[in-house]
XYZ file of N, CA and C in Angstrom:
699
model
N -10.539 -9.398 4.037
C -9.436 -8.585 3.744
C -9.234 -7.726 2.603
N -9.301 -8.156 1.428
C -9.284 -7.745 0.176
C -9.919 -6.451 -0.109
N -11.405 -6.353 0.776
C -12.222 -5.571 0.557
C -11.403 -3.924 1.547
N -10.972 -4.448 2.410
C -9.947 -3.514 3.606
C -9.206 -2.738 3.165
N -8.126 -3.551 1.814
C -7.008 -2.819 1.305
C -7.653 -1.840 0.093
N -9.101 -2.546 -0.648
C -9.301 -1.536 -1.482
C -9.654 -0.454 -0.851
N -10.545 -0.270 0.552
C -11.353 0.994 0.432
C -10.028 1.522 1.166
N -8.949 0.967 1.835
C -8.237 1.825 2.299
C -7.033 2.597 1.448
N -6.960 1.909 -0.022
C -6.440 2.465 -1.468
C -7.015 3.861 -1.765
N -8.632 3.587 -1.461
C -9.527 4.880 -1.590
C -9.569 5.944 -1.425
N -9.491 5.860 0.502
C -9.029 6.773 1.227
C -7.575 7.308 1.278
N -6.744 6.492 0.962
C -5.457 6.759 1.467
C -5.156 7.615 -0.493
N -5.700 7.515 -1.242
C -5.375 7.970 -2.576
C -5.584 9.573 -2.455
N -6.293 9.985 -1.558
C -6.084 11.736 -1.024
C -5.030 11.870 -0.220
N -4.105 11.221 0.390
C -2.895 11.081 0.624
C -1.982 10.858 -0.528
N -2.298 10.168 -1.189
C -1.417 9.761 -2.370
C -1.000 11.111 -3.547
N -2.388 11.646 -3.330
C -2.566 13.063 -3.836
C -1.242 14.222 -3.825
N -1.199 14.284 -2.750
C -0.403 14.848 -1.556
C 1.009 14.714 -1.820
N 1.296 13.534 -1.668
C 2.689 13.489 -1.801
C 2.748 12.878 -3.264
N 2.201 12.161 -4.176
C 2.622 11.603 -5.115
C 2.113 12.385 -6.374
N 1.248 13.459 -6.079
C 0.809 14.437 -6.741
C 1.856 15.080 -8.075
N 2.870 15.390 -7.528
C 4.031 16.373 -8.271
C 4.398 15.522 -9.543
N 4.326 14.130 -8.606
C 5.150 13.516 -10.012
C 4.197 13.098 -10.944
N 2.389 12.754 -10.711
C 2.041 12.455 -11.566
C 1.219 13.611 -12.191
N 1.558 14.983 -11.576
C 1.703 16.368 -12.620
C 2.331 16.486 -13.706
N 3.551 16.062 -13.199
C 4.733 15.932 -14.238
C 5.063 15.109 -15.177
N 4.070 14.028 -15.250
C 4.130 12.961 -16.470
C 4.251 13.286 -17.811
N 5.166 13.015 -18.622
C 5.028 13.553 -19.638
C 4.144 13.091 -20.729
N 2.817 13.466 -20.235
C 1.740 12.794 -21.306
C 1.905 13.598 -22.364
N 1.286 12.817 -23.468
C 0.552 13.669 -24.763
C -0.988 13.973 -24.576
N -1.268 15.646 -24.433
C -2.130 16.052 -23.905
C -2.714 16.611 -25.516
N -2.405 16.090 -26.173
C -3.011 16.481 -27.671
C -3.940 15.273 -28.213
N -3.432 14.063 -27.689
C -3.965 13.167 -27.883
C -4.457 12.050 -26.928
N -5.770 11.837 -26.930
C -6.665 11.518 -25.705
C -6.827 10.121 -25.539
N -6.528 9.471 -26.315
C -6.193 8.027 -26.514
C -4.725 7.938 -25.890
N -3.989 8.184 -26.643
C -2.400 7.924 -26.085
C -2.318 8.289 -24.782
N -2.532 9.463 -24.472
C -2.794 9.780 -22.992
C -2.974 8.780 -22.361
N -4.625 8.269 -22.455
C -5.077 7.275 -21.358
C -3.945 6.031 -21.497
N -3.665 5.925 -22.423
C -2.654 4.589 -22.433
C -1.098 4.777 -21.460
N -1.133 6.227 -21.960
C -0.006 6.748 -20.849
C 0.223 6.426 -19.223
N -1.275 6.857 -19.019
C -1.801 6.911 -17.450
C -1.688 5.218 -17.179
N -2.519 4.632 -18.305
C -2.646 3.419 -17.672
C -0.973 2.746 -17.298
N -0.223 2.954 -18.275
C 1.422 2.211 -17.690
C 1.564 2.414 -17.123
N 1.839 3.713 -16.253
C 1.875 4.464 -15.145
C 1.545 4.083 -14.169
N 0.102 3.221 -13.988
C -0.661 2.648 -12.946
C -0.267 1.426 -12.556
N 0.074 0.578 -14.285
C 0.187 -0.324 -13.923
C 2.182 -0.506 -13.434
N 2.959 -0.180 -13.583
C 4.158 -0.092 -12.910
C 3.812 0.295 -11.671
N 2.882 0.912 -11.202
C 2.683 1.005 -9.720
C 2.439 -0.142 -8.682
N 1.293 -0.602 -9.839
C 0.633 -1.640 -9.191
C 1.635 -3.041 -9.175
N 2.464 -3.194 -10.066
C 3.635 -4.166 -10.207
C 4.531 -4.189 -8.986
N 4.962 -2.717 -8.629
C 5.931 -2.427 -7.792
C 5.046 -3.192 -6.499
N 3.825 -2.324 -6.114
C 3.175 -2.875 -5.106
C 2.779 -4.300 -5.001
N 3.105 -4.778 -6.060
C 2.558 -6.369 -5.884
C 3.987 -7.294 -5.491
N 4.996 -7.041 -6.221
C 6.457 -7.369 -5.516
C 6.745 -6.915 -4.029
N 6.595 -5.944 -3.606
C 6.291 -5.717 -1.870
C 5.331 -6.815 -1.692
N 4.164 -6.860 -1.814
C 3.250 -7.410 -1.157
C 3.895 -9.112 -1.140
N 4.509 -9.740 -2.507
C 5.127 -10.706 -2.220
C 6.032 -10.879 -1.724
N 6.738 -10.301 -1.283
C 8.194 -10.457 -0.348
C 7.589 -10.464 1.099
N 6.384 -9.652 1.395
C 6.407 -9.304 2.915
C 4.887 -10.636 3.123
N 4.774 -10.983 2.178
C 3.650 -11.939 2.540
C 4.432 -13.561 2.440
N 5.556 -13.443 2.005
C 6.379 -14.313 1.903
C 6.918 -14.616 3.804
N 7.162 -13.498 4.005
C 7.896 -13.470 5.417
C 6.565 -13.884 6.485
N 5.057 -13.211 6.183
C 4.196 -13.854 7.096
C 3.926 -15.308 6.736
N 4.345 -16.126 6.005
C 4.291 -17.574 5.792
C 4.965 -18.023 6.549
N 6.262 -17.635 6.815
C 7.009 -18.032 7.165
C 6.721 -18.006 9.227
N 5.626 -17.300 9.280
C 5.024 -17.373 10.465
C 3.656 -18.546 10.610
N 3.136 -18.398 9.425
C 1.993 -19.694 9.342
C 2.527 -21.077 9.661
N 3.747 -21.063 8.899
C 4.084 -22.502 8.741
C 4.618 -22.893 10.159
N 5.010 -21.849 11.052
C 5.228 -22.350 12.823
C 3.760 -22.391 13.339
N 2.651 -21.719 13.018
C 1.463 -22.344 13.639
C 1.083 -20.930 14.192
N 1.847 -19.966 13.719
C 1.546 -18.253 14.165
C 0.862 -17.444 13.334
N 0.164 -18.154 12.446
C -0.284 -17.286 11.605
C -1.369 -16.379 12.735
N -2.291 -16.825 13.460
C -2.944 -15.961 14.054
C -2.765 -14.999 15.135
N -1.674 -15.497 15.767
C -0.746 -14.410 16.481
C -0.242 -13.473 15.810
N 0.064 -13.633 14.474
C 0.784 -12.805 13.611
C 0.111 -11.526 13.234
N -1.417 -11.624 13.116
C -2.556 -10.960 12.731
C -2.889 -9.936 13.824
N -2.871 -10.516 15.078
C -2.938 -9.730 16.256
C -1.857 -8.670 16.917
N -0.530 -9.112 16.252
C 0.401 -8.386 16.313
C 0.404 -7.282 15.294
N 0.158 -7.605 14.117
C 0.423 -6.783 12.779
C -1.043 -5.697 13.455
N -2.293 -5.886 13.654
C -2.999 -5.159 14.382
C -2.797 -4.103 15.273
N -2.065 -4.311 16.465
C -1.388 -3.833 17.629
C -0.362 -2.930 16.648
N 0.388 -3.418 15.840
C 1.150 -2.443 15.442
C 0.833 -1.232 14.539
N -0.196 -1.264 13.654
C -0.920 -0.939 12.971
C -1.787 0.614 14.078
N -2.250 0.151 14.955
C -2.708 1.078 15.725
C -1.496 1.929 16.758
N -0.408 1.140 16.989
C 0.907 2.159 17.921
C 1.052 3.046 16.543
N 1.316 2.914 15.680
C 2.199 3.770 14.571
C 1.132 4.592 14.520
N -0.241 4.577 14.633
C -0.811 5.672 14.570
C -1.154 6.559 15.741
N -1.072 6.112 17.017
C -1.412 6.658 18.009
C 0.137 7.314 18.676
N 1.060 6.781 18.332
C 2.423 6.957 18.618
C 2.908 8.450 17.727
N 3.319 9.322 18.637
C 3.947 10.313 18.223
C 4.534 10.071 16.811
N 4.615 11.001 15.887
C 5.667 10.553 14.746
C 7.299 10.899 14.937
N 7.676 11.892 15.960
C 8.963 12.308 16.367
C 9.681 10.996 16.804
N 8.890 10.532 17.622
C 9.323 9.132 18.573
C 9.524 8.077 17.634
N 8.468 7.830 16.811
C 8.508 6.778 15.834
C 9.253 6.793 14.949
N 10.059 8.173 14.359
C 10.653 8.331 13.434
C 12.281 8.297 13.913
N 12.320 8.186 15.320
C 13.658 7.383 15.568
C 14.243 6.113 15.408
N 12.953 5.150 15.471
C 12.914 3.762 15.159
C 12.358 3.151 14.257
N 12.196 4.153 13.059
C 11.403 3.386 11.937
C 12.749 3.075 10.923
N 13.646 3.377 10.916
C 14.624 1.841 10.186
C 14.917 2.439 9.072
N 14.622 3.916 8.752
C 14.771 4.312 7.259
C 15.964 4.673 6.625
N 16.876 5.248 7.998
C 17.873 6.220 7.538
C 18.775 5.133 6.954
N 19.078 4.083 6.999
C 20.151 2.973 5.890
C 19.483 2.890 4.887
N 18.294 3.156 4.689
C 17.993 3.069 2.974
C 17.839 4.483 2.393
N 18.276 5.423 2.710
C 18.224 6.538 2.386
C 19.134 6.888 0.910
N 20.453 6.503 0.725
C 20.970 6.141 -0.313
C 19.986 5.461 -1.407
N 19.102 4.512 -1.345
C 18.416 3.850 -2.131
C 17.460 4.732 -3.155
N 16.799 4.979 -1.858
C 15.454 6.310 -2.022
C 16.071 7.624 -2.936
N 17.035 7.606 -2.430
C 18.073 9.085 -3.530
C 17.942 8.578 -4.802
N 18.695 7.318 -4.822
C 18.935 6.729 -6.520
C 17.146 6.553 -7.173
N 16.395 5.980 -6.213
C 15.366 6.253 -6.930
C 14.347 7.598 -7.625
N 15.019 8.613 -6.511
C 14.014 9.899 -6.747
C 15.203 10.219 -8.251
N 16.252 9.816 -8.154
C 17.162 10.366 -9.442
C 16.871 10.433 -10.529
N 16.559 8.335 -10.540
C 16.060 7.834 -11.443
C 14.808 8.137 -12.376
N 13.848 8.739 -11.157
C 12.738 9.008 -11.517
C 12.699 10.843 -12.267
N 13.361 11.313 -11.220
C 14.017 12.899 -12.407
C 14.529 12.504 -13.930
N 15.384 11.481 -13.984
C 15.413 11.025 -15.813
C 14.347 10.384 -16.438
N 14.014 10.013 -15.583
C 12.789 9.489 -16.841
C 11.313 10.017 -16.979
N 11.197 11.291 -16.094
C 9.982 12.337 -16.316
C 10.740 13.219 -17.813
N 11.851 12.950 -17.868
C 12.377 14.076 -19.137
C 12.303 13.274 -20.477
N 12.208 12.062 -20.314
C 11.877 11.184 -21.465
C 10.097 11.112 -21.812
N 10.052 10.588 -22.754
C 8.643 10.263 -23.388
C 8.604 8.960 -24.287
N 9.282 8.069 -24.063
C 9.462 6.496 -24.877
C 8.317 5.853 -24.189
N 8.056 5.085 -24.678
C 6.698 4.588 -24.460
C 7.185 3.726 -23.006
N 8.085 3.124 -22.859
C 8.461 2.465 -21.311
C 8.406 3.710 -20.232
N 8.635 5.056 -20.733
C 8.744 5.460 -19.336
C 7.733 5.894 -18.691
N 6.897 5.188 -19.019
C 5.388 5.716 -18.197
C 5.314 4.675 -16.877
N 5.669 3.262 -17.325
C 5.578 2.160 -16.476
C 6.760 2.260 -15.585
N 7.872 2.921 -16.404
C 9.349 2.872 -15.014
C 9.048 3.590 -13.913
N 8.486 4.938 -14.839
C 7.884 5.986 -13.723
C 7.001 5.616 -12.376
N 6.034 4.533 -12.714
C 5.382 4.119 -12.120
C 5.805 3.208 -10.838
N 6.813 2.257 -11.937
C 7.154 1.244 -11.128
C 8.208 2.022 -10.219
N 9.040 3.143 -10.189
C 9.984 3.339 -9.177
C 8.893 4.080 -8.040
N 8.101 5.035 -9.027
C 7.254 5.381 -7.611
C 6.676 4.510 -6.283
N 6.291 3.399 -7.145
C 5.913 2.306 -6.198
C 6.917 2.140 -5.103
N 8.114 2.314 -4.800
C 9.036 1.938 -3.920
C 9.266 3.174 -3.464
N 9.148 4.576 -3.199
C 8.860 5.793 -2.531
C 8.685 5.757 -0.998
N 9.093 6.264 -0.288
C 8.436 6.010 1.404
C 7.282 6.650 1.213
N 6.377 5.564 2.183
C 5.129 6.206 1.847
C 4.363 5.484 3.265
N 3.974 6.210 3.910
C 3.136 5.784 5.622
C 2.079 5.251 5.355
N 1.284 5.114 4.271
C 0.122 4.557 3.707
C 0.634 2.927 3.043
N 1.593 3.039 2.304
C 2.398 1.825 1.899
C 2.756 0.795 3.077
N 3.152 1.748 3.811
C 3.980 0.743 4.931
C 2.587 0.286 6.097
N 1.389 0.610 6.068
C 0.091 0.381 6.470
C -0.452 -0.898 5.871
N -0.280 -0.811 4.473
C -0.588 -1.710 3.753
C 0.270 -3.193 3.918
N 1.498 -2.520 3.628
C 2.443 -3.639 4.054
C 1.937 -4.982 5.373
N 1.753 -4.362 6.166
C 1.517 -4.773 7.678
C 0.033 -5.851 7.446
N -0.797 -5.337 6.238
C -1.806 -6.183 5.647
C -1.086 -7.629 4.793
N -0.272 -6.880 4.383
C 0.464 -8.504 3.303
C 0.833 -9.179 4.526
N 1.968 -8.873 5.165
C 2.491 -9.711 6.501
C 1.468 -10.656 6.786
N 0.408 -10.075 7.256
C -0.609 -10.728 8.003
C -1.649 -11.789 7.174
N -1.370 -11.719 5.694
C -2.354 -12.217 5.012
C -1.747 -14.044 4.918
N -0.272 -14.190 4.974
C -0.066 -15.691 5.391
C 0.316 -16.325 4.541
N 0.545 -15.878 3.073
C 1.089 -16.475 1.758
C 1.341 -15.276 0.780
N 2.294 -15.793 0.055
C 2.875 -14.861 -1.058
C 1.958 -14.174 -1.639
N 1.380 -15.291 -1.988
C 0.227 -14.586 -3.286
C -0.971 -13.565 -3.032
N -1.373 -14.254 -1.680
C -2.233 -13.410 -0.542
C -1.647 -11.894 -0.435
N -0.470 -11.779 0.019
C 0.282 -10.336 0.262
C 0.425 -10.140 -0.967
N 0.726 -10.355 -2.336
C 1.123 -9.558 -3.429
C -0.263 -8.962 -3.864
N -1.479 -9.699 -3.471
C -2.887 -9.384 -3.915
C -3.170 -7.965 -3.351
N -2.950 -8.683 -1.974
C -3.576 -7.474 -1.107
C -2.898 -6.019 -1.489
N -1.689 -6.086 -1.590
C -0.953 -5.108 -2.012
C -1.554 -4.589 -3.488
N -1.744 -5.139 -4.367
C -1.954 -4.790 -5.597
C -3.401 -4.253 -5.686
N -4.385 -4.927 -4.793
C -5.458 -4.353 -4.640
C -5.456 -2.803 -3.800
N -4.846 -2.913 -2.886
C -4.773 -1.683 -2.502
C -3.926 -0.639 -3.407
N -3.575 -0.749 -4.336
C -2.835 -0.111 -5.143
C -4.387 0.243 -6.317
N -5.075 -0.496 -6.585
C -6.161 -0.371 -7.534
C -7.051 0.861 -6.642
N -7.195 0.366 -5.469
C -7.989 1.741 -4.772
C -7.699 3.332 -5.409
N -5.992 3.123 -5.323
C -5.669 4.531 -5.467
C -5.730 5.374 -7.088
N -6.281 4.171 -7.733
C -6.334 4.642 -9.670
C -7.230 5.903 -9.489
N -8.469 5.624 -9.141
C -9.416 6.821 -9.436
C -9.007 8.200 -9.320
N -8.619 8.093 -7.886
C -8.194 9.652 -7.691
C -7.262 10.302 -8.366
N -6.161 9.078 -8.654
C -4.731 9.708 -8.904
C -4.886 9.475 -10.459
N -5.874 8.748 -11.158
C -5.917 9.301 -12.561
C -6.645 10.959 -12.346
N -7.846 11.089 -11.755
C -8.605 12.668 -11.794
C -7.337 13.547 -11.421
N -6.531 13.144 -10.535
C -5.384 14.373 -10.320
C -4.741 14.566 -11.478
N -4.014 13.755 -12.156
C -3.208 13.779 -13.580
C -4.189 14.568 -14.480
N -5.404 14.485 -15.071
C -6.449 14.938 -15.703
C -6.825 16.699 -15.155
N -6.812 16.644 -14.190
C -7.237 17.960 -13.590
C -6.688 18.477 -12.665
N -5.595 17.871 -12.212
C -4.367 18.637 -11.497
C -5.312 18.667 -9.955
N -4.467 19.715 -9.093
C -4.615 19.785 -7.783
C -5.972 20.671 -7.226
N -7.137 19.547 -7.815
C -8.696 19.864 -7.897
C -9.335 19.948 -6.248
N -8.659 19.230 -5.671
C -9.292 19.119 -4.018
C -8.827 20.102 -3.173
N -9.562 21.010 -2.381
C -9.456 22.119 -1.787
C -8.880 21.693 -0.428
N -8.122 22.656 0.016
C -7.841 21.979 1.305
C -8.425 21.922 2.462
N -9.793 22.310 2.512
C -10.598 22.125 3.563
C -10.616 20.759 3.526
N -11.296 19.910 2.228
C -11.633 18.944 2.149
C -10.697 17.778 2.160
N -9.278 18.047 1.859
C -8.114 17.409 1.853
C -7.909 17.053 3.345
N -7.618 18.012 4.032
C -7.779 17.884 5.744
C -8.317 16.985 6.242
N -9.999 17.283 6.612
C -10.924 16.313 6.829
C -10.525 15.080 6.417
N -10.568 14.453 4.815
C -10.116 13.590 5.167
C -8.840 12.753 5.361
N -7.808 13.254 5.741
C -6.780 12.854 5.854
C -6.646 12.308 7.713
N -8.018 13.586 8.164
C -7.698 13.252 9.482
C -9.155 11.670 10.068
N -9.728 11.287 8.602
C -10.425 10.555 8.940
C -9.072 9.005 8.597
N -8.499 9.118 8.036
C -7.254 7.711 7.364
C -6.821 7.156 8.531
N -6.309 8.150 9.703
C -5.559 7.294 10.819
C -7.031 6.637 11.432
N -8.197 7.334 11.382
C -9.421 6.635 12.241
C -9.503 5.200 11.304
N -9.572 5.253 9.766
C -9.790 3.835 9.520
C -8.474 2.903 9.456
N -7.525 3.570 9.735
C -6.385 2.388 9.939
C -6.674 1.893 11.294
N -6.960 2.336 12.618
C -6.817 2.019 13.521
C -8.190 0.944 13.793
N -8.971 1.185 12.892
C -10.317 0.049 12.333
C -9.589 -1.026 11.931
N -8.914 -0.929 10.754
C -8.117 -2.079 10.231
C -7.618 -2.987 11.093
N -6.363 -2.255 11.861
C -6.073 -2.659 13.159
C -6.943 -3.684 13.843
N -7.747 -2.924 14.259
C -9.133 -3.752 15.360
C -9.318 -4.885 14.406
N -9.219 -4.924 13.091
C -9.901 -6.170 12.431
C -8.834 -7.233 12.643
N -7.414 -6.980 12.265
C -6.779 -7.452 12.452
C -6.577 -8.608 13.757
N -6.695 -7.903 14.669
C -6.581 -8.357 15.660
C -7.929 -8.960 16.258
N -9.293 -8.785 15.953
C -10.404 -9.822 16.027
C -10.200 -11.072 15.120
N -9.420 -11.062 14.236
C -9.498 -12.117 13.277
C -8.230 -13.039 13.535
N -7.281 -12.385 14.421
C -6.417 -13.279 15.152
C -7.074 -14.021 16.483
N -8.163 -13.681 17.131
C -8.300 -14.212 18.165
C -9.707 -15.371 18.386
N -9.708 -15.723 16.555
C -10.024 -17.447 16.729
C -11.879 -17.034 17.324
N -12.568 -16.183 16.915
C -13.693 -16.001 18.229
C -14.860 -17.037 17.628
N -14.229 -17.378 16.132
C -15.651 -18.693 15.558
C -16.449 -17.463 14.825
N -16.293 -16.312 14.561
C -17.342 -15.433 13.893
C -16.544 -15.197 11.969
N -17.816 -16.063 11.523
C -17.607 -16.193 10.099
C -16.573 -14.865 9.391
N -16.100 -15.144 8.730
C -14.921 -14.353 7.723
C -14.366 -13.208 8.637
N -14.886 -12.583 9.902
C -14.539 -11.853 10.367
C -13.031 -12.231 11.434
N -13.629 -13.067 11.798
C -12.967 -13.928 13.286
C -13.103 -15.553 13.305
N -12.483 -16.425 11.921
C -12.780 -17.740 12.127
C -11.696 -18.574 13.128
N -12.290 -19.433 13.943
C -11.519 -20.701 14.644
C -10.168 -20.970 13.871
N -9.253 -21.341 15.072
C -7.838 -21.763 14.630
C -8.299 -23.261 14.528
N -7.646 -23.921 13.552
C -7.377 -25.394 13.252
C -5.939 -25.718 13.846
N -6.191 -26.541 15.242
C -4.984 -26.747 15.546
C -4.248 -28.043 14.619
N -3.006 -27.995 14.295
C -2.579 -29.565 13.806
C -3.016 -30.741 14.169
N -3.003 -30.843 15.836
C -3.450 -32.040 16.286
C -5.031 -32.245 15.541
N -5.626 -31.563 15.274
C -7.104 -31.956 14.739
C -7.049 -32.653 13.250
N -6.160 -31.609 12.922
C -5.975 -31.856 11.585
C -5.388 -33.423 11.124
N -4.715 -33.655 12.231
C -3.744 -35.107 11.822
C -4.788 -35.881 12.350
N -5.723 -35.877 13.289
C -6.458 -36.816 13.808
C -7.641 -36.929 12.415
N -8.248 -35.881 11.879
C -9.118 -36.030 10.926
C -8.528 -37.275 9.624
N -7.288 -36.668 9.511
C -6.441 -37.547 8.117
C -6.317 -38.725 8.426
N -6.288 -39.120 9.755
C -6.065 -40.854 10.292
C -6.940 -41.514 9.695
N -8.553 -40.812 9.525
C -9.646 -41.348 9.604
C -10.339 -41.216 8.147
């Protein structure tokens, strides 16, 4: 599952360059000192990973509550089905039920703080920009959140989101150094491939939850009754 998170981040970073690229391009990095510039960019990425890890932690706790009731595999099937549904459902219909409107004010505050931080050049600026950046609404982050929920524990959920963030680093770093270097044709093809990959990940979650006895992909479910019997012996 962590491998899927990494690949998800790598492919999704092409989308990230389009959505978060403007923020990355405006980072007040020191273009005259390469060592300092690298450090500043690293702080920016660390800030993003921190926010992703926190998001994963919170949603991992949600997933843990399901696993405590023995619903871990059912949750995995549900999460996989939701990932596929979100991709196949037309955006106009999904936007009516996505529940994002109540948090519009929070997002506006995040954007406002981002604007203020982009004008500063203190050491903590780059971490703060990355941290706030990680909380901005993003469809791919939502998909990764589904994976964090299905992970079943707070730690694994946090790790899943952090690995997803790691996957976005190579391309985002290249974008900061080279700017908008990917032509529209290549970007369009990759964007078309991302939904296909999300569907494949969704199918993987469903397969995982079915408990078919396939090592690593679909492990058998261990029921509490069997565990209790074994503990008596």
